[in-house]
Short mmCIF file of C-alpha atoms in Angstrom, two decimals:
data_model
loop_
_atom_site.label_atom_id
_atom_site.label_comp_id
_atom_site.label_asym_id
_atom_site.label_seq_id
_atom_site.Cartn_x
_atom_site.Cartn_y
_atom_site.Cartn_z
CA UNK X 1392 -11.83 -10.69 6.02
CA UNK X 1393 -11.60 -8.49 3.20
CA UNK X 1394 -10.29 -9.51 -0.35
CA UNK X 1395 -8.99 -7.63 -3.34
CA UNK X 1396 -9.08 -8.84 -6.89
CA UNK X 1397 -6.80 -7.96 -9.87
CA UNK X 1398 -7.71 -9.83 -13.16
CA UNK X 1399 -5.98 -8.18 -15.21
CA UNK X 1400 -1.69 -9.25 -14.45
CA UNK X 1401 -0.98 -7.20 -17.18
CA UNK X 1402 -2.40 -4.62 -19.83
CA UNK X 1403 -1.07 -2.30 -22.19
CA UNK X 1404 -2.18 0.67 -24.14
CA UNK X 1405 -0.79 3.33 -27.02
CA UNK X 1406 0.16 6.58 -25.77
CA UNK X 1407 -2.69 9.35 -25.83
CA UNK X 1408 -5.53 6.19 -25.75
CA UNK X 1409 -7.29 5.34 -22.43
CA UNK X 1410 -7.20 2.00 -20.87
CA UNK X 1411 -9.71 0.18 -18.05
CA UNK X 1412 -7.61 -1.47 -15.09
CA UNK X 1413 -10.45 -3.60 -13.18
CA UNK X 1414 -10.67 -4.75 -9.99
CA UNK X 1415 -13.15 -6.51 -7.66
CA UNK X 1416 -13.50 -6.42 -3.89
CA UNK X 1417 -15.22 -8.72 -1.23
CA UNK X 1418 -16.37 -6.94 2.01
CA UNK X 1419 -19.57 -7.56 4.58
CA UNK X 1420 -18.86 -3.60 5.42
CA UNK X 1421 -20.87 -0.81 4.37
CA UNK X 1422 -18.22 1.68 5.42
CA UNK X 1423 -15.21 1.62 3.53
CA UNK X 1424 -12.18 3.15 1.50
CA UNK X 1425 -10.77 2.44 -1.93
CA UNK X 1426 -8.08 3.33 -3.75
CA UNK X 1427 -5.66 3.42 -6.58
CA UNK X 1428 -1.65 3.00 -5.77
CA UNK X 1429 0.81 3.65 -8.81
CA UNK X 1430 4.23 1.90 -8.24
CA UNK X 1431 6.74 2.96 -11.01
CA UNK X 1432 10.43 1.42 -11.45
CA UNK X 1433 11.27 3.89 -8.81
CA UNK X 1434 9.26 1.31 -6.24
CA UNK X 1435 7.71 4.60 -4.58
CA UNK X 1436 4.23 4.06 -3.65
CA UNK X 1437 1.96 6.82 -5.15
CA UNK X 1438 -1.50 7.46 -4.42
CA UNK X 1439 -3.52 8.13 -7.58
CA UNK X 1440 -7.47 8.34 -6.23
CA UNK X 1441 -9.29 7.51 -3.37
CA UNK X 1442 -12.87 6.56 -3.43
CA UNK X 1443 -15.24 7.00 -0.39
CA UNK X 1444 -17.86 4.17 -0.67
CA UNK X 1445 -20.82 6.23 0.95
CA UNK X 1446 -20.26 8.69 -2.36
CA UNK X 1447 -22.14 7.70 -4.89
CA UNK X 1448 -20.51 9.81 -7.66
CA UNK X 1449 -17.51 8.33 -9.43
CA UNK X 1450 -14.15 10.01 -8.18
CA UNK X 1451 -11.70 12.18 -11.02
CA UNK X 1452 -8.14 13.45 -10.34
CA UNK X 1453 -7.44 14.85 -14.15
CA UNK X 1454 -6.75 12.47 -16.37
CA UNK X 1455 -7.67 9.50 -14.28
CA UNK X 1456 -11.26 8.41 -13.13
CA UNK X 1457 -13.07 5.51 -11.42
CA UNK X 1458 -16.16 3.40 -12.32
CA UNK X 1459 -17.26 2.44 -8.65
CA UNK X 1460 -20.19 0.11 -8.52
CA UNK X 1461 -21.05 -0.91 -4.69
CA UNK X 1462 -23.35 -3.55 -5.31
CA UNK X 1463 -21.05 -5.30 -7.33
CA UNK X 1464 -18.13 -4.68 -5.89
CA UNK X 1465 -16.87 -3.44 -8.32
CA UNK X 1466 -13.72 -0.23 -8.89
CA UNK X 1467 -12.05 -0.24 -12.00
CA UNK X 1468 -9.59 2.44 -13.21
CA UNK X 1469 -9.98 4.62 -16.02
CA UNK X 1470 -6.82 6.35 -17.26
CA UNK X 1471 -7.15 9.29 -20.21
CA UNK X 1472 -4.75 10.40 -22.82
CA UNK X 1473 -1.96 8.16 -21.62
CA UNK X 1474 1.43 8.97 -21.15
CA UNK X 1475 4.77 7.09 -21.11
CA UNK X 1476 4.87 8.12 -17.40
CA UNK X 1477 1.83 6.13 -16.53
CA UNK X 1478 3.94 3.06 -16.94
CA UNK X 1479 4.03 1.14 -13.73
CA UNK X 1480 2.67 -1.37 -11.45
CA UNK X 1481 -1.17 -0.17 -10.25
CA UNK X 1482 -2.65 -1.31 -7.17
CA UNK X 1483 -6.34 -1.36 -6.04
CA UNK X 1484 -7.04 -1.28 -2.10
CA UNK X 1485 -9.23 -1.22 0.38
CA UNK X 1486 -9.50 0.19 3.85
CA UNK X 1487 -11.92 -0.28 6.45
CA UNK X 1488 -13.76 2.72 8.01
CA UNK X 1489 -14.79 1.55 10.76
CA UNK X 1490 -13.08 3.18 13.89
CA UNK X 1491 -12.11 0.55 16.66
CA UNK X 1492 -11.64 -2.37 14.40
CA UNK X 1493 -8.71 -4.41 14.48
CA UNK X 1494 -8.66 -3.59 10.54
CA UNK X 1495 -8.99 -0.04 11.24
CA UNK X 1496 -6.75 2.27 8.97
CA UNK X 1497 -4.65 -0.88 7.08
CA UNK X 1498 -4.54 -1.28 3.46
CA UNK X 1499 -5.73 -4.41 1.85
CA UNK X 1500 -3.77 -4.92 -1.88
CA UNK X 1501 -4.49 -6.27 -5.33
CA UNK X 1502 -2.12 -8.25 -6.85
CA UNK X 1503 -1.24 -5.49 -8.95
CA UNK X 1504 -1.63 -4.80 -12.43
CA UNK X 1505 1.57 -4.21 -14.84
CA UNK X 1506 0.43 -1.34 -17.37
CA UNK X 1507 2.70 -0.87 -20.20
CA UNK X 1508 2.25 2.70 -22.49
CA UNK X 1509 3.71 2.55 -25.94
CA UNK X 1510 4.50 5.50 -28.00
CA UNK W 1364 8.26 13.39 -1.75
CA UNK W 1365 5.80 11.66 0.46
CA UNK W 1366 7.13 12.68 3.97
CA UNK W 1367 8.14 9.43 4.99
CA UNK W 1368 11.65 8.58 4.92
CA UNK W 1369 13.11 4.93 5.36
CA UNK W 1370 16.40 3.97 5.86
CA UNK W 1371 18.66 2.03 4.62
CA UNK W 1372 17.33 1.78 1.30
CA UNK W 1373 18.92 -1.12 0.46
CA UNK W 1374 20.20 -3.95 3.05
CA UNK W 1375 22.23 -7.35 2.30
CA UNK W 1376 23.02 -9.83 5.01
CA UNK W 1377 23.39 -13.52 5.28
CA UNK W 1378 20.87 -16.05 6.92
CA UNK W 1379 20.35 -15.90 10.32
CA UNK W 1380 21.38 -12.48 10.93
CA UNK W 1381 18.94 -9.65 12.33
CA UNK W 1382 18.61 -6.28 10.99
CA UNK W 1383 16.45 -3.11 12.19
CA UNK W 1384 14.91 -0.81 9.38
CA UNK W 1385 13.65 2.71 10.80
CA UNK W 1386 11.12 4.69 9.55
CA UNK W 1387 10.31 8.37 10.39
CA UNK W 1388 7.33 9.59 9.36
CA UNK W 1389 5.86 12.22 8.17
CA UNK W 1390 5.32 15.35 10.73
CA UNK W 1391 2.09 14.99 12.54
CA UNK W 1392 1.35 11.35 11.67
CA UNK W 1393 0.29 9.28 14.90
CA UNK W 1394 0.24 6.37 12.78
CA UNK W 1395 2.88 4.10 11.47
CA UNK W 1396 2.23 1.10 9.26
CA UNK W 1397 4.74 -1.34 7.90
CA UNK W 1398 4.19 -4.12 4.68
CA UNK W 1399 6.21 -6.18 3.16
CA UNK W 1400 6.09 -6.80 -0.72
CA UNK W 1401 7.94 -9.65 -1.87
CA UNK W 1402 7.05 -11.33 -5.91
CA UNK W 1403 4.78 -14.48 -4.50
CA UNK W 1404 3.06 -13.00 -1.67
CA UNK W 1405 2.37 -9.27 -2.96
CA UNK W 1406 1.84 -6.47 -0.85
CA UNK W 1407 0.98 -8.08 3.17
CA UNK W 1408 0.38 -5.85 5.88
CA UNK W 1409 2.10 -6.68 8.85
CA UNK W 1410 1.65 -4.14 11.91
CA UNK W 1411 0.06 -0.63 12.62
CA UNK W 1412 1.37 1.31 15.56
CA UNK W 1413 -0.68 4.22 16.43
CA UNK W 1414 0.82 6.83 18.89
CA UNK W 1415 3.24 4.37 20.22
CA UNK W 1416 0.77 1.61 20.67
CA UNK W 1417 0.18 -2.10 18.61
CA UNK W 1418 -2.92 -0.97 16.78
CA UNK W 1419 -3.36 -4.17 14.54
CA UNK W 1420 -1.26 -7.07 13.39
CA UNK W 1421 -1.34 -8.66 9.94
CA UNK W 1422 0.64 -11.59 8.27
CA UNK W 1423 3.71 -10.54 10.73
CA UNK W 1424 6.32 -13.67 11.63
CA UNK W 1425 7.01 -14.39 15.49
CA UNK W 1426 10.73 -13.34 14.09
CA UNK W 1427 9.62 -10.01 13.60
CA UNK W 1428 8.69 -7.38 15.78
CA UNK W 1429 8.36 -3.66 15.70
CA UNK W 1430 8.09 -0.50 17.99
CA UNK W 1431 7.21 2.94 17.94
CA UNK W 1432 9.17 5.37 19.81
CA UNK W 1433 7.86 8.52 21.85
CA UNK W 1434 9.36 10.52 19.12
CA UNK W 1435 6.76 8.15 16.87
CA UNK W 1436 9.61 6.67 14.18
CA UNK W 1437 9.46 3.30 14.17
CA UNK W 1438 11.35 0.53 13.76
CA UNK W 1439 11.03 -3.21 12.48
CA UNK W 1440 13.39 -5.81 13.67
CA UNK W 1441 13.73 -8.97 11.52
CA UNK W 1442 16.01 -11.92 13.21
CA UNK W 1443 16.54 -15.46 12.32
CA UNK W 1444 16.78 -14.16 8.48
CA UNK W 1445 15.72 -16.70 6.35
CA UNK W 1446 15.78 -16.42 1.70
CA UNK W 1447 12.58 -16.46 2.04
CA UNK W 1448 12.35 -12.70 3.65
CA UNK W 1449 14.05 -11.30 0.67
CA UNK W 1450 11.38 -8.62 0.07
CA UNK W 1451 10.46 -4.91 -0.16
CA UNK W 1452 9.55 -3.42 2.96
CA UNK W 1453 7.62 -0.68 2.98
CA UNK W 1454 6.54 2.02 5.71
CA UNK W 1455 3.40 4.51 5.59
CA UNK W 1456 2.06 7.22 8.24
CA UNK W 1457 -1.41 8.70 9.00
CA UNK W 1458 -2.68 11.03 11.07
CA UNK W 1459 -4.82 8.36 12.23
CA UNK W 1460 -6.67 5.42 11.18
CA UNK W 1461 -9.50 7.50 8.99
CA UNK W 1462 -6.70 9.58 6.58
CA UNK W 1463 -4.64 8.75 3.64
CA UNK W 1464 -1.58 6.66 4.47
CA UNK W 1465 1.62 7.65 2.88
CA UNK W 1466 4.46 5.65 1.74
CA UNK W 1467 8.20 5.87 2.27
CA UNK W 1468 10.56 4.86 -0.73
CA UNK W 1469 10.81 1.30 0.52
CA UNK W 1470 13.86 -0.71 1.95
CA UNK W 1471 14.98 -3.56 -0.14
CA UNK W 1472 16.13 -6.37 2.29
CA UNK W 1473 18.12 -9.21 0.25
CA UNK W 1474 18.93 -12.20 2.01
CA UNK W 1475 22.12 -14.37 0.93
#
């Protein structure tokens, strides 16, 4: 079965700095998903990045980026210029690819990370 | 606005009752999944329907089922409440089981 690791139960930043959110996976697939989750006060589940593991080059939606390193399982966050709306719970997951599993298409969660962005 | 809408939002009932949350998802999406997020066990996965069928089953209690209709909202039915299932439960849809799931707004089930 898969695991995902949060380390990190909290971190904070100042607004405009950029701040690391790590997390760790344990798979025996080659074939495989990952992704970033914000949840803000609102509870809404919000995809921020997705990260195809056959892809060797690091995935970037604007301000946010990940470090992906497959043989150490390895997909940490990176998060640019912070804003005060970047507060909220993150969540690192993972998702099989392999068609026909019975793991096929469910998420696999962190414990979450609490970021907190000061002004 | 994800797609996915859940209702109720919020739900109180005693112990030992049974409740139904519904979940329509978004247009298109064959696949439903529900989770539950509660503050000691996190985020669990607890059943994919695809199309109307089981697809896969997670941490899901014997007092909990779920179904998919032909119209492909689901629903999860929760009897025998106990404090314990005091969570957040949360729906997602997919077109299938290779494309980004997407989450509804949650329902918050309180147990008294």
């Amino acid at each position: 079965a898969q695991t995902v690791t949060q380390s990190q139960p909290e971190m904070s930043v100042q607004e405009a700095e950029t701040v690391t959110l790590s997390c760790t996976y344990d798979t025996s697939e080659s074939d495989y998903y990952l992704f970033w989750y914000k949840q803000p006060p609102s509870r809404q589940m919000i995809l921020v990045i997705r990260q195809e593991a056959y892809k060797q080059q690091n995935a970037t939606e604007n301000r946010f980026s990940v470090n992906f390193q497959k043989a150490a399982k390895s997909f940490s966050l990176k998060i640019s210029d912070s804003q005060l709306g970047d507060a909220a719970m993150y969540f690192c997951a993972y998702r099989s690819a392999h068609a026909g599993g019975t793991s096929y298409g469910k998420l696999t969660f962190g414990q979450g990370t609490i970021l907190t962005v000061h002004p | 606005d994800s797609g996915v809408t859940q209702t109720p939002k919020h739900l109180i009932t005693a112990t030992g009752q049974r409740v139904t949350l519904r979940c329509s998802p978004r247009s298109g999406d064959l696949s439903v999944y529900w989770y539950q997020q509660s503050l000691d066990q996190g985020l669990q996965f607890l059943i994919q329907y695809y199309n109307g069928e089981e697809r896969a089953k997670g941490n899901i209690l014997e007092r909990f089922s779920a179904q998919q209709f032909p119209d492909l909202h689901s629903e999860l039915n929760l009897s025998s409440l106990e404090l314990g299932d005091s969570a957040l439960y949360f729906c997602a849809s997919s077109e299938g089981g290779a494309t980004e799931a997407f989450f509804g707004q949650g329902t918050r089930l309180t147990v008294v």
